[in-house]
Amino acid sequence: MAEADLDAIIRQLAKQQTKTLTAAVKKRRAALLARGAKAKDATGKAQAKALATVAYELGLAATKRLQTAADNAADAYARAMRKAAEDAASAAAAAAKSKAAEKSKAADKAAPKPGAKTAADKPAAKPAKTGAKKRAAKQAGR
């Protein structure tokens, strides 16, 4: 059940509750009609019959409202999950795109610009002075 979609579970639970509520409404109607059958006068029978009819109609209206609310909740959940999945996919695509752009920038920085001098183009450095030449230059500079 951990992998099941919650919208399907919401609908399933609402269907079970609707069946239970409908059974309770029918039972209540039968009880009211039975009370009307036991009534001694015609007005008592008519009142019980009218009360049973009204109770049945109101009970069925309640079951319809319950079913409608559950359907709306399940639809809203399913819609929200689809939107979340789309947002996650677009975020992943944006991240991949920015990563590709960063790689492209790094490659552009590493590539030499046309006309720019590279290390190979620079003249060789002067050789370092040896110890004797350095001392002679130092003494001459004093």
Coordinates of N, CA and C in Angstrom, one line a residue:
M1 N 0.8 -1.2 0.0 CA 0.0 0.0 0.0 C 0.9 1.3 0.0
A2 N 2.1 1.1 0.3 CA 3.0 2.2 0.4 C 3.3 2.8 -1.0
E3 N 3.2 2.0 -2.0 CA 3.4 2.5 -3.4 C 2.2 2.9 -4.1
A4 N 1.0 2.7 -3.5 CA -0.3 3.0 -4.1 C -0.5 4.5 -4.2
D5 N -1.2 5.0 -5.2 CA -1.5 6.4 -5.3 C -2.5 6.7 -4.2
L6 N -2.3 7.8 -3.5 CA -3.3 8.2 -2.5 C -4.6 8.6 -3.0
D7 N -4.7 9.1 -4.3 CA -6.0 9.5 -4.8 C -6.9 8.3 -5.0
A8 N -6.3 7.2 -5.4 CA -7.1 5.9 -5.5 C -7.5 5.4 -4.1
I9 N -6.7 5.6 -3.1 CA -7.0 5.2 -1.7 C -8.1 6.1 -1.2
I10 N -8.1 7.4 -1.5 CA -9.1 8.3 -1.0 C -10.4 7.9 -1.7
R11 N -10.4 7.6 -2.9 CA -11.7 7.2 -3.6 C -12.2 5.9 -3.0
Q12 N -11.3 4.9 -2.8 CA -11.7 3.6 -2.2 C -12.3 3.8 -0.8
L13 N -11.7 4.6 0.0 CA -12.2 4.8 1.4 C -13.6 5.5 1.3
A14 N -13.7 6.5 0.4 CA -15.0 7.2 0.3 C -16.1 6.3 -0.2
K15 N -15.7 5.4 -1.1 CA -16.7 4.4 -1.6 C -17.2 3.5 -0.4
Q16 N -16.3 3.0 0.4 CA -16.7 2.2 1.5 C -17.5 3.0 2.5
Q17 N -17.2 4.3 2.8 CA -18.0 5.1 3.7 C -19.3 5.4 3.1
T18 N -19.4 5.6 1.8 CA -20.7 5.8 1.1 C -21.6 4.6 1.3
K19 N -21.0 3.4 1.1 CA -21.8 2.2 1.2 C -22.3 2.0 2.6
T20 N -21.5 2.3 3.6 CA -21.8 2.2 5.0 C -22.9 3.2 5.4
L21 N -22.8 4.4 4.9 CA -23.7 5.5 5.2 C -25.1 5.2 4.5
T22 N -25.0 4.7 3.3 CA -26.3 4.3 2.6 C -27.0 3.2 3.3
A23 N -26.3 2.2 3.8 CA -26.9 1.1 4.5 C -27.5 1.6 5.8
A24 N -26.8 2.6 6.5 CA -27.4 3.1 7.7 C -28.6 4.0 7.4
V25 N -28.7 4.7 6.3 CA -29.8 5.5 5.9 C -31.0 4.6 5.7
K26 N -30.8 3.5 4.9 CA -31.8 2.5 4.6 C -32.4 1.9 5.9
K27 N -31.5 1.6 6.8 CA -31.9 1.0 8.1 C -32.7 1.9 8.9
R28 N -32.3 3.2 8.9 CA -33.1 4.2 9.6 C -34.5 4.4 9.0
R29 N -34.5 4.4 7.7 CA -35.8 4.5 7.0 C -36.7 3.4 7.3
A30 N -36.2 2.2 7.3 CA -37.0 1.0 7.6 C -37.5 1.1 9.1
A31 N -36.7 1.6 10.0 CA -37.1 1.7 11.4 C -38.3 2.7 11.5
L32 N -38.1 3.8 10.8 CA -39.2 4.8 10.8 C -40.5 4.3 10.2
L33 N -40.4 3.6 9.1 CA -41.6 3.0 8.5 C -42.2 1.9 9.4
A34 N -41.4 1.2 10.1 CA -41.9 0.2 11.0 C -42.7 0.9 12.2
R35 N -42.1 2.0 12.6 CA -42.8 2.8 13.7 C -44.2 3.3 13.2
G36 N -44.1 3.7 11.9 CA -45.4 4.2 11.3 C -46.4 3.1 11.2
A37 N -46.0 1.9 10.9 CA -46.9 0.8 10.8 C -47.5 0.4 12.1
K38 N -46.8 0.6 13.2 CA -47.3 0.3 14.5 C -48.3 1.4 15.0
A39 N -48.2 2.6 14.4 CA -49.1 3.7 14.9 C -50.5 3.3 14.8
K40 N -51.3 3.8 15.8 CA -52.7 3.5 15.8 C -53.6 4.3 15.0
D41 N -53.2 5.6 14.8 CA -54.1 6.5 14.0 C -53.5 6.8 12.7
A42 N -54.2 7.4 11.8 CA -53.8 7.7 10.4 C -52.8 8.8 10.4
T43 N -53.0 9.8 11.2 CA -52.0 10.9 11.3 C -50.6 10.4 11.7
G44 N -50.5 9.6 12.7 CA -49.3 9.0 13.2 C -48.6 8.2 12.1
K45 N -49.4 7.4 11.3 CA -48.8 6.7 10.2 C -48.3 7.6 9.1
A46 N -49.0 8.7 8.8 CA -48.6 9.6 7.8 C -47.4 10.4 8.2
Q47 N -47.3 10.8 9.5 CA -46.2 11.5 10.0 C -44.9 10.6 9.9
A48 N -45.0 9.3 10.3 CA -43.9 8.4 10.3 C -43.4 8.2 8.9
K49 N -44.4 8.0 8.0 CA -44.0 7.8 6.6 C -43.3 9.0 6.0
A50 N -43.8 10.2 6.3 CA -43.2 11.5 5.8 C -41.8 11.6 6.4
L51 N -41.7 11.3 7.7 CA -40.4 11.4 8.4 C -39.4 10.5 7.8
A52 N -39.8 9.2 7.4 CA -39.0 8.2 6.8 C -38.5 8.7 5.4
T53 N -39.4 9.3 4.7 CA -39.1 9.8 3.3 C -38.0 10.9 3.4
V54 N -38.3 11.9 4.3 CA -37.4 13.0 4.5 C -36.0 12.5 5.0
A55 N -36.0 11.6 5.9 CA -34.7 11.1 6.5 C -33.9 10.4 5.4
Y56 N -34.6 9.7 4.5 CA -34.0 8.9 3.4 C -33.4 9.9 2.4
E57 N -34.1 10.9 2.1 CA -33.6 11.9 1.1 C -32.4 12.7 1.7
L58 N -32.5 13.1 2.9 CA -31.4 13.8 3.5 C -30.2 12.9 3.7
G59 N -30.4 11.6 4.0 CA -29.3 10.7 4.1 C -28.6 10.5 2.7
L60 N -29.4 10.4 1.7 CA -28.8 10.2 0.4 C -28.1 11.5 -0.1
A61 N -28.6 12.6 0.3 CA -27.9 13.9 0.0 C -26.6 13.9 0.7
A62 N -26.5 13.5 1.9 CA -25.3 13.4 2.7 C -24.3 12.5 2.0
T63 N -24.7 11.4 1.6 CA -23.8 10.4 0.9 C -23.3 11.0 -0.4
K64 N -24.1 11.7 -1.1 CA -23.6 12.4 -2.3 C -22.6 13.4 -2.0
R65 N -22.8 14.2 -1.0 CA -21.9 15.3 -0.6 C -20.5 14.6 -0.2
L66 N -20.6 13.5 0.6 CA -19.4 12.8 1.0 C -18.6 12.3 -0.2
Q67 N -19.3 11.7 -1.2 CA -18.7 11.2 -2.4 C -18.1 12.3 -3.2
T68 N -18.8 13.4 -3.3 CA -18.3 14.6 -4.1 C -17.1 15.2 -3.4
A69 N -17.1 15.3 -2.1 CA -15.9 15.9 -1.4 C -14.7 15.0 -1.5
A70 N -15.0 13.7 -1.4 CA -13.8 12.7 -1.6 C -13.3 12.8 -3.0
D71 N -14.2 12.9 -4.0 CA -13.7 13.0 -5.4 C -12.9 14.2 -5.6
N72 N -13.4 15.3 -5.0 CA -12.6 16.6 -5.2 C -11.3 16.5 -4.5
A73 N -11.2 15.9 -3.3 CA -9.9 15.8 -2.6 C -9.0 14.9 -3.4
A74 N -9.5 13.8 -3.9 CA -8.7 12.9 -4.7 C -8.2 13.6 -6.0
D75 N -9.0 14.3 -6.7 CA -8.6 15.0 -7.9 C -7.6 16.1 -7.6
A76 N -7.8 16.8 -6.5 CA -6.8 17.9 -6.1 C -5.5 17.3 -5.7
Y77 N -5.5 16.1 -5.1 CA -4.2 15.5 -4.7 C -3.5 15.0 -6.0
A78 N -4.3 14.4 -6.9 CA -3.6 13.9 -8.1 C -3.1 15.1 -9.0
R79 N -3.8 16.2 -9.0 CA -3.4 17.3 -9.7 C -2.1 17.9 -9.1
A80 N -2.1 18.0 -7.8 CA -0.9 18.5 -7.1 C 0.3 17.6 -7.3
M81 N 0.1 16.3 -7.3 CA 1.3 15.4 -7.5 C 1.8 15.5 -9.0
R82 N 0.9 15.7 -9.9 CA 1.3 15.9 -11.3 C 2.1 17.2 -11.4
K83 N 1.7 18.2 -10.8 CA 2.4 19.5 -10.8 C 3.7 19.4 -10.2
A84 N 3.8 18.7 -9.0 CA 5.0 18.5 -8.3 C 6.0 17.8 -9.2
A85 N 5.5 16.8 -9.9 CA 6.4 16.0 -10.8 C 6.9 16.8 -11.9
E86 N 6.1 17.6 -12.5 CA 6.5 18.5 -13.6 C 7.5 19.6 -13.1
D87 N 7.3 20.1 -11.9 CA 8.2 21.1 -11.3 C 9.6 20.4 -11.1
A88 N 9.6 19.2 -10.6 CA 10.8 18.5 -10.3 C 11.6 18.2 -11.6
A89 N 10.8 17.9 -12.6 CA 11.4 17.6 -13.9 C 12.0 18.9 -14.5
S90 N 11.3 20.0 -14.4 CA 11.8 21.2 -15.0 C 13.0 21.7 -14.2
A91 N 13.0 21.5 -12.9 CA 14.1 21.9 -12.1 C 15.4 21.1 -12.4
A92 N 15.2 19.8 -12.6 CA 16.3 18.9 -13.0 C 16.8 19.4 -14.4
A93 N 15.9 19.7 -15.3 CA 16.4 20.1 -16.6 C 17.1 21.5 -16.5
A94 N 16.7 22.4 -15.7 CA 17.3 23.6 -15.5 C 18.7 23.4 -14.9
A95 N 18.8 22.5 -14.0 CA 20.1 22.2 -13.3 C 21.1 21.6 -14.4
A96 N 20.6 20.7 -15.2 CA 21.4 20.2 -16.2 C 21.9 21.2 -17.2
K97 N 21.0 22.1 -17.6 CA 21.3 23.2 -18.5 C 22.4 24.1 -17.9
S98 N 22.2 24.5 -16.7 CA 23.2 25.4 -16.0 C 24.6 24.7 -15.9
K99 N 24.6 23.4 -15.6 CA 25.8 22.6 -15.5 C 26.5 22.6 -16.9
A100 N 25.7 22.4 -17.9 CA 26.3 22.4 -19.3 C 26.9 23.8 -19.6
A101 N 26.2 24.8 -19.2 CA 26.7 26.2 -19.4 C 28.0 26.4 -18.7
E102 N 28.1 25.9 -17.4 CA 29.3 26.1 -16.7 C 30.5 25.3 -17.3
K103 N 30.2 24.1 -17.8 CA 31.3 23.4 -18.5 C 31.7 24.1 -19.8
S104 N 30.8 24.7 -20.5 CA 31.1 25.4 -21.7 C 31.9 26.7 -21.4
K105 N 31.6 27.3 -20.3 CA 32.4 28.5 -19.9 C 33.8 28.1 -19.5
A106 N 33.9 27.0 -18.8 CA 35.2 26.5 -18.4 C 36.1 26.1 -19.6
A107 N 35.4 25.5 -20.6 CA 36.1 25.1 -21.8 C 36.6 26.4 -22.6
D108 N 35.7 27.4 -22.6 CA 36.1 28.7 -23.3 C 37.2 29.4 -22.6
K109 N 37.3 29.3 -21.2 CA 38.4 29.9 -20.5 C 39.7 29.2 -20.8
A110 N 39.6 27.9 -20.9 CA 40.8 27.1 -21.1 C 41.4 27.2 -22.5
A111 N 40.5 27.5 -23.5 CA 41.0 27.6 -24.9 C 41.7 29.0 -25.1
P112 N 42.8 29.0 -25.8 CA 43.5 30.3 -26.0 C 42.7 31.1 -27.0
K113 N 42.8 32.4 -26.7 CA 42.1 33.4 -27.6 C 43.0 33.6 -28.9
P114 N 42.3 33.8 -30.0 CA 43.1 34.0 -31.2 C 43.9 35.3 -31.1
G115 N 45.2 35.2 -31.5 CA 46.1 36.3 -31.4 C 46.8 36.5 -30.1
A116 N 46.4 35.8 -29.1 CA 47.0 35.9 -27.8 C 48.3 35.1 -27.7
K117 N 49.3 35.7 -27.0 CA 50.6 35.0 -26.9 C 50.5 33.9 -25.9
T118 N 51.1 32.8 -26.2 CA 51.1 31.7 -25.3 C 52.5 31.6 -24.7
A119 N 52.7 30.7 -23.8 CA 54.0 30.5 -23.1 C 55.1 30.1 -24.2
A120 N 54.7 29.4 -25.2 CA 55.6 29.0 -26.2 C 56.1 30.1 -27.1
D121 N 55.2 31.2 -27.2 CA 55.6 32.3 -28.0 C 56.5 33.3 -27.3
K122 N 56.6 33.2 -26.0 CA 57.5 34.2 -25.2 C 58.9 33.8 -25.4
P123 N 59.8 34.8 -25.4 CA 61.2 34.5 -25.5 C 61.7 33.8 -24.3
A124 N 62.8 33.0 -24.5 CA 63.3 32.3 -23.3 C 63.9 33.2 -22.3
A125 N 63.9 32.9 -21.1 CA 64.4 33.7 -20.0 C 65.9 33.7 -20.0
K126 N 66.5 34.8 -19.5 CA 68.0 34.9 -19.5 C 68.5 33.8 -18.6
P127 N 69.6 33.3 -18.9 CA 70.2 32.3 -18.0 C 70.7 32.9 -16.7
A128 N 70.5 32.2 -15.6 CA 70.9 32.7 -14.3 C 72.4 32.9 -14.3
K129 N 72.8 33.9 -13.5 CA 74.3 34.1 -13.4 C 74.9 33.1 -12.4
T130 N 76.1 32.7 -12.8 CA 76.7 31.7 -11.9 C 77.3 32.4 -10.7
G131 N 77.8 31.7 -9.8 CA 78.2 32.2 -8.5 C 79.4 33.2 -8.7
A132 N 80.3 32.9 -9.5 CA 81.5 33.8 -9.7 C 81.1 35.1 -10.4
K133 N 80.2 35.0 -11.3 CA 79.7 36.2 -12.0 C 78.9 37.1 -11.1
K134 N 78.1 36.4 -10.2 CA 77.3 37.2 -9.3 C 78.2 38.0 -8.3
R135 N 79.3 37.3 -7.8 CA 80.1 38.0 -6.9 C 80.9 39.2 -7.6
A136 N 81.2 39.0 -8.8 CA 81.9 40.0 -9.5 C 81.0 41.2 -9.8
A137 N 79.7 40.8 -10.1 CA 78.7 41.9 -10.4 C 78.4 42.7 -9.1
K138 N 78.4 41.9 -8.0 CA 78.2 42.6 -6.7 C 79.3 43.5 -6.3
Q139 N 80.5 43.1 -6.5 CA 81.6 43.9 -6.1 C 81.7 45.1 -7.1
A140 N 81.4 44.9 -8.3 CA 81.5 46.0 -9.2 C 80.4 47.0 -8.9
G141 N 79.2 46.6 -8.4 CA 78.1 47.5 -8.1 C 78.3 48.3 -6.9
R142 N 79.3 47.9 -6.0 CA 79.5 48.7 -4.8 C 80.1 50.0 -5.0

